[in-house]
């Protein structure tokens, strides 16, 4: 039998709070998705002004980060013609994202969930996702 560590709703709200604070700081309203370790949605917030298209993109970034246990920008480097992983974004019904802004949430060396951010540039999305994780880590310990 397996024991699985995963984010809960309170954890998800902390991650959203940290990411949203960074989004307000940079002046870009974001869509913020938090998934559990298997990529299932726990919580989502679309800040006032967050892009409609970013609702799905943020969720796919979070899905990728948690279920694949890899940052979405890591896929970006290998999802190019001539590389063995080219086309990965078409897998799992097109849910694998190779656009920056999805990060796995790691606790004690285990991926316990993911955070996906969308509405800004990939770098802005990445910065807000990292801010969410940084805030979560300060609240945890």
XYZ file of N, CA, C and O in Angstrom:
564
model
N 0.841 -1.172 0.000
C 0.000 0.000 0.000
C 0.891 1.242 0.000
O 1.903 1.294 0.679
N 0.470 2.266 -0.730
C 1.219 3.508 -0.831
C 0.642 4.570 0.098
O -0.569 4.638 0.294
N 1.513 5.383 0.611
C 1.102 6.582 1.325
C 1.477 7.755 0.437
O 2.636 7.883 0.035
N 0.506 8.588 0.119
C 0.721 9.676 -0.823
C 0.608 11.011 -0.102
O -0.365 11.275 0.594
N 1.632 11.852 -0.299
C 1.568 13.223 0.210
C 0.959 14.090 -0.881
O 1.326 13.967 -2.048
N 0.030 14.959 -0.467
C -0.563 15.863 -1.449
C -0.965 17.167 -0.773
O -1.174 17.216 0.427
N -1.073 18.193 -1.588
C -1.554 19.477 -1.102
C -3.011 19.349 -0.696
O -3.770 18.579 -1.292
N -3.416 20.145 0.299
C -4.835 20.228 0.634
C -5.336 21.622 0.256
O -4.574 22.454 -0.252
N -6.599 21.872 0.511
C -7.200 23.145 0.114
C -6.536 24.329 0.807
O -6.298 25.374 0.184
N -6.190 24.178 2.075
C -5.521 25.272 2.790
C -4.165 25.577 2.154
O -3.799 26.749 1.993
N -3.427 24.538 1.776
C -2.140 24.739 1.088
C -2.354 25.467 -0.236
O -1.604 26.388 -0.584
N -3.382 25.038 -0.966
C -3.665 25.647 -2.264
C -3.970 27.135 -2.122
O -3.507 27.961 -2.921
N -4.711 27.471 -1.104
C -5.049 28.886 -0.888
C -3.804 29.714 -0.564
O -3.702 30.871 -0.970
N -2.873 29.129 0.170
C -1.612 29.827 0.478
C -0.819 30.059 -0.804
O -0.281 31.158 -1.031
N -0.723 29.046 -1.646
C -0.005 29.188 -2.919
C -0.639 30.278 -3.776
O 0.065 31.110 -4.363
N -1.959 30.290 -3.837
C -2.664 31.316 -4.612
C -2.398 32.694 -4.028
O -2.136 33.653 -4.773
N -2.437 32.805 -2.726
C -2.206 34.093 -2.073
C -0.831 34.661 -2.427
O -0.700 35.835 -2.773
N 0.195 33.823 -2.360
C 1.551 34.277 -2.685
C 1.701 34.667 -4.142
O 2.337 35.674 -4.472
N 1.115 33.878 -5.031
C 1.202 34.176 -6.462
C 0.416 35.440 -6.808
O 0.882 36.279 -7.587
N -0.757 35.592 -6.209
C -1.588 36.766 -6.485
C -0.929 38.047 -5.992
O -1.027 39.098 -6.643
N -0.248 37.964 -4.866
C 0.457 39.140 -4.342
C 1.530 39.604 -5.332
O 1.664 40.793 -5.613
N 2.280 38.658 -5.891
C 3.299 38.995 -6.890
C 2.644 39.569 -8.144
O 3.143 40.540 -8.729
N 1.516 38.990 -8.549
C 0.808 39.485 -9.730
C 0.366 40.933 -9.532
O 0.487 41.761 -10.435
N -0.141 41.244 -8.329
C -0.536 42.632 -8.038
C 0.696 43.544 -8.062
O 0.626 44.665 -8.565
N 1.792 43.061 -7.524
C 3.037 43.844 -7.481
C 3.508 44.220 -8.885
O 3.956 45.342 -9.112
N 3.403 43.285 -9.837
C 3.863 43.567 -11.200
C 2.757 44.144 -12.087
O 3.002 44.502 -13.232
N 1.540 44.215 -11.544
C 0.433 44.828 -12.269
C -0.166 43.980 -13.370
O -0.698 44.521 -14.345
N -0.087 42.649 -13.225
C -0.647 41.752 -14.238
C -1.623 40.790 -13.554
O -1.198 39.920 -12.794
N -2.929 40.944 -13.790
C -3.893 40.018 -13.184
C -3.755 38.629 -13.802
O -3.739 38.497 -15.027
N -3.628 37.628 -12.960
C -3.325 36.272 -13.412
C -4.455 35.294 -13.156
O -5.309 35.505 -12.297
N -4.409 34.203 -13.890
C -5.187 33.006 -13.595
C -4.225 32.065 -12.894
O -3.098 31.840 -13.371
N -4.644 31.528 -11.750
C -3.764 30.728 -10.901
C -4.452 29.395 -10.606
O -5.560 29.378 -10.054
N -3.799 28.302 -10.968
C -4.354 26.968 -10.753
C -3.422 26.164 -9.854
O -2.202 26.218 -10.008
N -4.030 25.419 -8.930
C -3.281 24.532 -8.040
C -3.847 23.124 -8.212
O -5.063 22.921 -8.116
N -2.961 22.163 -8.454
C -3.365 20.769 -8.611
C -2.678 19.902 -7.565
O -1.659 20.292 -6.994
N -3.254 18.718 -7.346
C -2.618 17.767 -6.440
C -1.505 17.028 -7.189
O -1.221 17.338 -8.347
N -0.899 16.058 -6.528
C 0.259 15.372 -7.098
C -0.059 14.596 -8.373
O 0.836 14.279 -9.147
N -1.323 14.312 -8.616
C -1.690 13.583 -9.826
C -2.247 14.489 -10.917
O -2.658 14.013 -11.971
N -2.254 15.785 -10.680
C -2.690 16.741 -11.694
C -4.141 17.140 -11.626
O -4.627 17.853 -12.503
N -4.854 16.704 -10.578
C -6.259 17.082 -10.438
C -6.396 18.428 -9.738
O -5.715 18.689 -8.748
N -7.275 19.259 -10.247
C -7.459 20.618 -9.742
C -7.945 20.619 -8.295
O -8.876 19.902 -7.938
N -7.272 21.408 -7.453
C -7.688 21.624 -6.063
C -8.361 22.986 -5.943
O -9.422 23.117 -5.340
N -7.717 24.006 -6.506
C -8.233 25.371 -6.378
C -7.809 26.190 -7.593
O -6.787 25.913 -8.229
N -8.613 27.207 -7.882
C -8.352 28.073 -9.023
C -8.841 29.471 -8.701
O -9.889 29.641 -8.072
N -8.078 30.462 -9.129
C -8.522 31.850 -9.017
C -8.208 32.582 -10.310
O -7.082 32.516 -10.807
N -9.216 33.263 -10.820
C -9.003 34.178 -11.944
C -9.130 35.573 -11.367
O -10.219 36.013 -10.997
N -7.993 36.246 -11.275
C -8.001 37.601 -10.758
C -8.813 38.476 -11.713
O -8.889 38.183 -12.912
N -9.425 39.520 -11.182
C -10.162 40.445 -12.034
C -9.241 40.926 -13.147
O -8.159 41.457 -12.879
N -9.633 40.698 -14.386
C -8.817 41.086 -15.526
C -7.961 39.969 -16.084
O -7.328 40.139 -17.123
N -7.930 38.808 -15.416
C -7.184 37.668 -15.953
C -7.783 37.246 -17.294
O -9.003 37.269 -17.477
N -6.949 36.857 -18.223
C -7.404 36.521 -19.570
C -8.273 35.265 -19.573
O -7.971 34.292 -18.880
N -9.310 35.292 -20.388
C -10.221 34.145 -20.532
C -9.457 32.909 -21.003
O -9.655 31.811 -20.481
N -8.599 33.071 -21.975
C -7.842 31.927 -22.501
C -6.907 31.342 -21.446
O -6.569 30.164 -21.491
N -6.517 32.164 -20.491
C -5.575 31.726 -19.462
C -6.201 30.815 -18.418
O -5.481 30.160 -17.668
N -7.524 30.743 -18.383
C -8.193 29.833 -17.444
C -7.734 28.398 -17.712
O -7.291 27.689 -16.811
N -7.809 27.986 -18.958
C -7.404 26.632 -19.337
C -5.891 26.482 -19.333
O -5.361 25.459 -18.872
N -5.191 27.488 -19.800
C -3.727 27.403 -19.878
C -3.116 27.228 -18.489
O -2.229 26.391 -18.294
N -3.584 27.993 -17.504
C -3.057 27.875 -16.144
C -3.291 26.468 -15.589
O -2.408 25.887 -14.945
N -4.471 25.930 -15.841
C -4.774 24.581 -15.354
C -3.887 23.542 -16.032
O -3.402 22.607 -15.376
N -3.633 23.701 -17.325
C -2.757 22.757 -18.029
C -1.310 22.874 -17.562
O -0.607 21.868 -17.449
N -0.870 24.082 -17.267
C 0.487 24.251 -16.736
C 0.619 23.562 -15.383
O 1.614 22.879 -15.116
N -0.374 23.725 -14.528
C -0.334 23.090 -13.214
C -0.409 21.570 -13.349
O 0.315 20.835 -12.669
N -1.271 21.084 -14.235
C -1.379 19.654 -14.510
C -0.026 19.094 -14.923
O 0.432 18.078 -14.396
N 0.624 19.753 -15.869
C 1.922 19.296 -16.365
C 2.947 19.250 -15.234
O 3.662 18.251 -15.071
N 3.016 20.324 -14.469
C 4.027 20.423 -13.408
C 3.859 19.341 -12.356
O 4.848 18.774 -11.885
N 2.620 19.045 -11.982
C 2.408 18.055 -10.928
C 2.419 16.632 -11.466
O 3.132 15.780 -10.941
N 1.662 16.361 -12.503
C 1.555 14.991 -13.005
C 2.860 14.507 -13.643
O 3.246 13.351 -13.467
N 3.547 15.388 -14.355
C 4.820 15.017 -14.980
C 6.009 15.280 -14.057
O 7.133 14.898 -14.361
N 5.732 15.971 -12.949
C 6.765 16.268 -11.946
C 7.944 17.043 -12.534
O 9.101 16.803 -12.236
N 7.574 18.016 -13.371
C 8.585 18.785 -14.086
C 8.055 20.176 -14.382
O 6.874 20.342 -14.707
N 8.917 21.178 -14.293
C 8.537 22.546 -14.655
C 8.230 22.613 -16.145
O 8.906 21.971 -16.955
N 7.219 23.376 -16.482
C 6.828 23.464 -17.888
C 7.941 24.045 -18.750
O 8.112 23.624 -19.894
N 8.719 24.968 -18.200
C 9.796 25.546 -19.016
C 10.891 24.527 -19.325
O 11.629 24.691 -20.288
N 10.975 23.449 -18.530
C 11.934 22.385 -18.853
C 11.524 21.664 -20.130
O 12.383 21.224 -20.904
N 10.230 21.531 -20.348
C 9.756 20.938 -21.607
C 10.020 21.870 -22.781
O 10.265 21.417 -23.897
N 9.989 23.168 -22.527
C 10.190 24.130 -23.602
C 11.536 23.918 -24.284
O 11.639 24.001 -25.509
N 12.550 23.618 -23.498
C 13.903 23.453 -24.039
C 14.031 22.223 -24.942
O 14.900 22.188 -25.812
N 13.171 21.228 -24.745
C 13.290 19.994 -25.523
C 12.157 19.805 -26.526
O 12.192 18.881 -27.335
N 11.146 20.665 -26.485
C 10.014 20.545 -27.394
C 10.261 21.383 -28.645
O 9.518 22.317 -28.953
N 11.332 21.051 -29.343
C 11.698 21.756 -30.570
C 12.033 20.715 -31.643
O 12.480 19.608 -31.323
N 11.804 21.073 -32.906
C 12.107 20.119 -33.980
C 13.534 19.578 -33.869
O 14.471 20.316 -33.583
N 13.660 18.283 -34.058
C 14.958 17.629 -33.993
C 15.285 17.030 -32.637
O 16.180 16.210 -32.519
N 14.559 17.429 -31.608
C 14.762 16.873 -30.267
C 13.816 15.696 -30.076
O 12.725 15.657 -30.642
N 14.209 14.754 -29.261
C 13.406 13.545 -29.055
C 12.044 13.825 -28.434
O 11.106 13.060 -28.639
N 11.919 14.903 -27.675
C 10.634 15.211 -27.027
C 9.763 16.156 -27.851
O 8.702 16.569 -27.389
N 10.181 16.467 -29.079
C 9.361 17.358 -29.897
C 7.980 16.752 -30.096
O 7.831 15.582 -30.435
N 6.951 17.545 -29.831
C 5.577 17.099 -29.956
C 4.950 16.702 -28.634
O 3.779 16.338 -28.596
N 5.715 16.782 -27.550
C 5.190 16.391 -26.231
C 3.920 17.160 -25.892
O 3.034 16.638 -25.218
N 3.801 18.374 -26.385
C 2.627 19.196 -26.086
C 1.334 18.635 -26.686
O 0.252 19.047 -26.303
N 1.444 17.676 -27.588
C 0.249 17.066 -28.171
C -0.221 15.851 -27.369
O -1.304 15.321 -27.636
N 0.573 15.434 -26.403
C 0.229 14.253 -25.603
C -0.829 14.565 -24.553
O -1.107 15.713 -24.252
N -1.402 13.519 -23.976
C -2.416 13.608 -22.924
C -3.534 14.571 -23.352
O -3.920 15.462 -22.606
N -3.981 14.386 -24.565
C -5.064 15.224 -25.074
C -4.679 16.675 -25.248
O -5.529 17.562 -25.209
N -3.390 16.947 -25.397
C -2.907 18.313 -25.570
C -2.722 19.071 -24.269
O -2.515 20.276 -24.275
N -2.771 18.360 -23.138
C -2.681 19.029 -21.832
C -1.249 19.292 -21.380
O -1.044 20.041 -20.434
N -0.260 18.677 -22.006
C 1.123 18.916 -21.602
C 1.540 20.291 -22.110
O 1.483 20.570 -23.296
N 1.952 21.148 -21.182
C 2.352 22.510 -21.538
C 3.868 22.623 -21.546
O 4.546 22.106 -20.664
N 4.374 23.318 -22.551
C 5.808 23.594 -22.601
C 6.071 25.100 -22.516
O 7.142 25.573 -22.873
N 5.083 25.830 -22.013
C 5.196 27.275 -21.837
C 5.512 27.559 -20.372
O 4.885 26.991 -19.475
N 6.474 28.407 -20.107
C 6.856 28.729 -18.737
C 5.684 29.213 -17.902
O 4.802 29.911 -18.400
N 5.673 28.807 -16.625
C 4.630 29.242 -15.706
C 4.018 28.114 -14.902
O 3.144 28.346 -14.079
N 4.492 26.898 -15.115
C 4.024 25.759 -14.331
C 5.186 25.177 -13.542
O 6.221 24.859 -14.122
N 5.027 25.069 -12.230
C 6.085 24.525 -11.377
C 5.532 23.446 -10.455
O 4.447 23.611 -9.891
N 6.305 22.381 -10.258
C 5.891 21.401 -9.260
C 6.094 21.978 -7.865
O 7.008 22.775 -7.643
N 5.224 21.591 -6.944
C 5.381 21.965 -5.536
C 6.005 20.760 -4.849
O 5.438 19.664 -4.881
N 7.167 20.972 -4.243
C 7.938 19.878 -3.656
C 8.046 20.072 -2.147
O 8.416 21.152 -1.683
N 7.714 19.019 -1.402
C 7.829 19.018 0.056
C 8.608 17.766 0.448
O 8.232 16.656 0.047
N 9.674 17.957 1.193
C 10.512 16.837 1.638
C 10.931 15.943 0.474
O 10.914 14.715 0.572
N 11.275 16.571 -0.640
C 11.769 15.839 -1.796
C 10.708 15.172 -2.650
O 11.032 14.512 -3.636
N 9.428 15.332 -2.317
C 8.344 14.717 -3.078
C 7.467 15.778 -3.734
O 7.157 16.794 -3.109
N 7.058 15.519 -4.952
C 6.106 16.404 -5.617
C 4.729 16.147 -5.010
O 4.210 15.035 -5.061
N 4.175 17.183 -4.385
C 2.879 17.070 -3.711
C 1.778 17.806 -4.463
O 0.619 17.793 -4.060
N 2.147 18.469 -5.547
C 1.183 19.219 -6.337
C 1.884 20.099 -7.341
O 3.089 19.972 -7.571
N 1.102 21.000 -7.925
C 1.661 21.915 -8.907
C 0.944 23.244 -8.868
O -0.180 23.353 -8.374
N 1.626 24.257 -9.397
C 1.040 25.579 -9.549
C 1.216 25.994 -11.006
O 2.295 25.803 -11.581
N 0.157 26.503 -11.586
C 0.201 26.978 -12.961
C -0.352 28.386 -13.028
O -1.403 28.679 -12.449
N 0.366 29.247 -13.712
C 0.001 30.664 -13.808
C -0.042 31.053 -15.278
O 0.832 30.670 -16.057
N -1.043 31.865 -15.640
C -1.124 32.361 -17.007
C -1.840 33.704 -17.038
O -2.739 33.952 -16.247
N -1.421 34.543 -17.940
C -1.986 35.840 -18.339
C -0.884 36.834 -18.661
O -1.127 37.801 -19.365
N 0.309 36.624 -18.130
C 1.422 37.506 -18.428
C 2.324 36.896 -19.480
O 1.937 35.978 -20.206
N 3.545 37.410 -19.554
C 4.557 36.767 -20.390
C 4.966 35.473 -19.696
O 4.729 35.311 -18.484
N 5.603 34.546 -20.397
C 6.066 33.340 -19.712
C 6.946 33.663 -18.496
O 6.812 33.015 -17.450
N 7.806 34.653 -18.597
C 8.668 34.993 -17.456
C 7.848 35.539 -16.285
O 8.099 35.201 -15.133
N 6.865 36.390 -16.580
C 5.994 36.901 -15.512
C 5.217 35.758 -14.852
O 5.086 35.709 -13.628
N 4.738 34.832 -15.664
C 4.022 33.669 -15.138
C 4.943 32.841 -14.247
O 4.556 32.414 -13.153
N 6.170 32.628 -14.701
C 7.154 31.864 -13.924
C 7.462 32.564 -12.601
O 7.546 31.917 -11.547
N 7.623 33.880 -12.655
C 7.936 34.651 -11.442
C 6.791 34.556 -10.425
O 7.039 34.415 -9.224
N 5.564 34.628 -10.902
C 4.416 34.539 -9.990
C 4.277 33.134 -9.414
O 3.954 32.977 -8.231
N 4.529 32.115 -10.229
C 4.479 30.737 -9.733
C 5.535 30.537 -8.648
O 5.254 29.961 -7.594
N 6.737 31.037 -8.897
C 7.805 30.900 -7.895
C 7.466 31.676 -6.629
O 7.735 31.208 -5.518
N 6.849 32.831 -6.783
C 6.438 33.619 -5.614
C 5.413 32.853 -4.785
O 5.444 32.889 -3.552
N 4.508 32.159 -5.451
C 3.533 31.338 -4.736
C 4.209 30.239 -3.933
O 3.882 30.010 -2.760
N 5.183 29.580 -4.540
C 5.919 28.517 -3.848
C 6.746 29.093 -2.701
O 6.761 28.534 -1.597
N 7.408 30.211 -2.942
C 8.221 30.837 -1.884
C 7.349 31.208 -0.681
O 7.732 30.972 0.467
N 6.187 31.772 -0.939
C 5.268 32.155 0.122
C 4.781 30.917 0.891
O 4.733 30.903 2.121
N 4.447 29.877 0.140
C 4.014 28.614 0.746
C 5.093 28.054 1.676
O 4.801 27.611 2.780
N 6.339 28.116 1.225
C 7.429 27.586 2.052
C 7.619 28.379 3.337
O 7.932 27.810 4.370
N 7.412 29.679 3.283
C 7.544 30.489 4.516
C 6.398 30.193 5.484
O 6.596 30.217 6.691
N 5.226 29.908 4.960
C 4.071 29.614 5.794
C 4.137 28.202 6.401
O 3.571 27.940 7.441
N 4.815 27.293 5.719
C 4.925 25.907 6.183
C 5.846 25.771 7.376
O 5.654 24.922 8.218
N 6.929 26.512 7.350
C 7.915 26.209 8.378
C 8.450 27.411 9.012
O 8.943 27.619 9.973
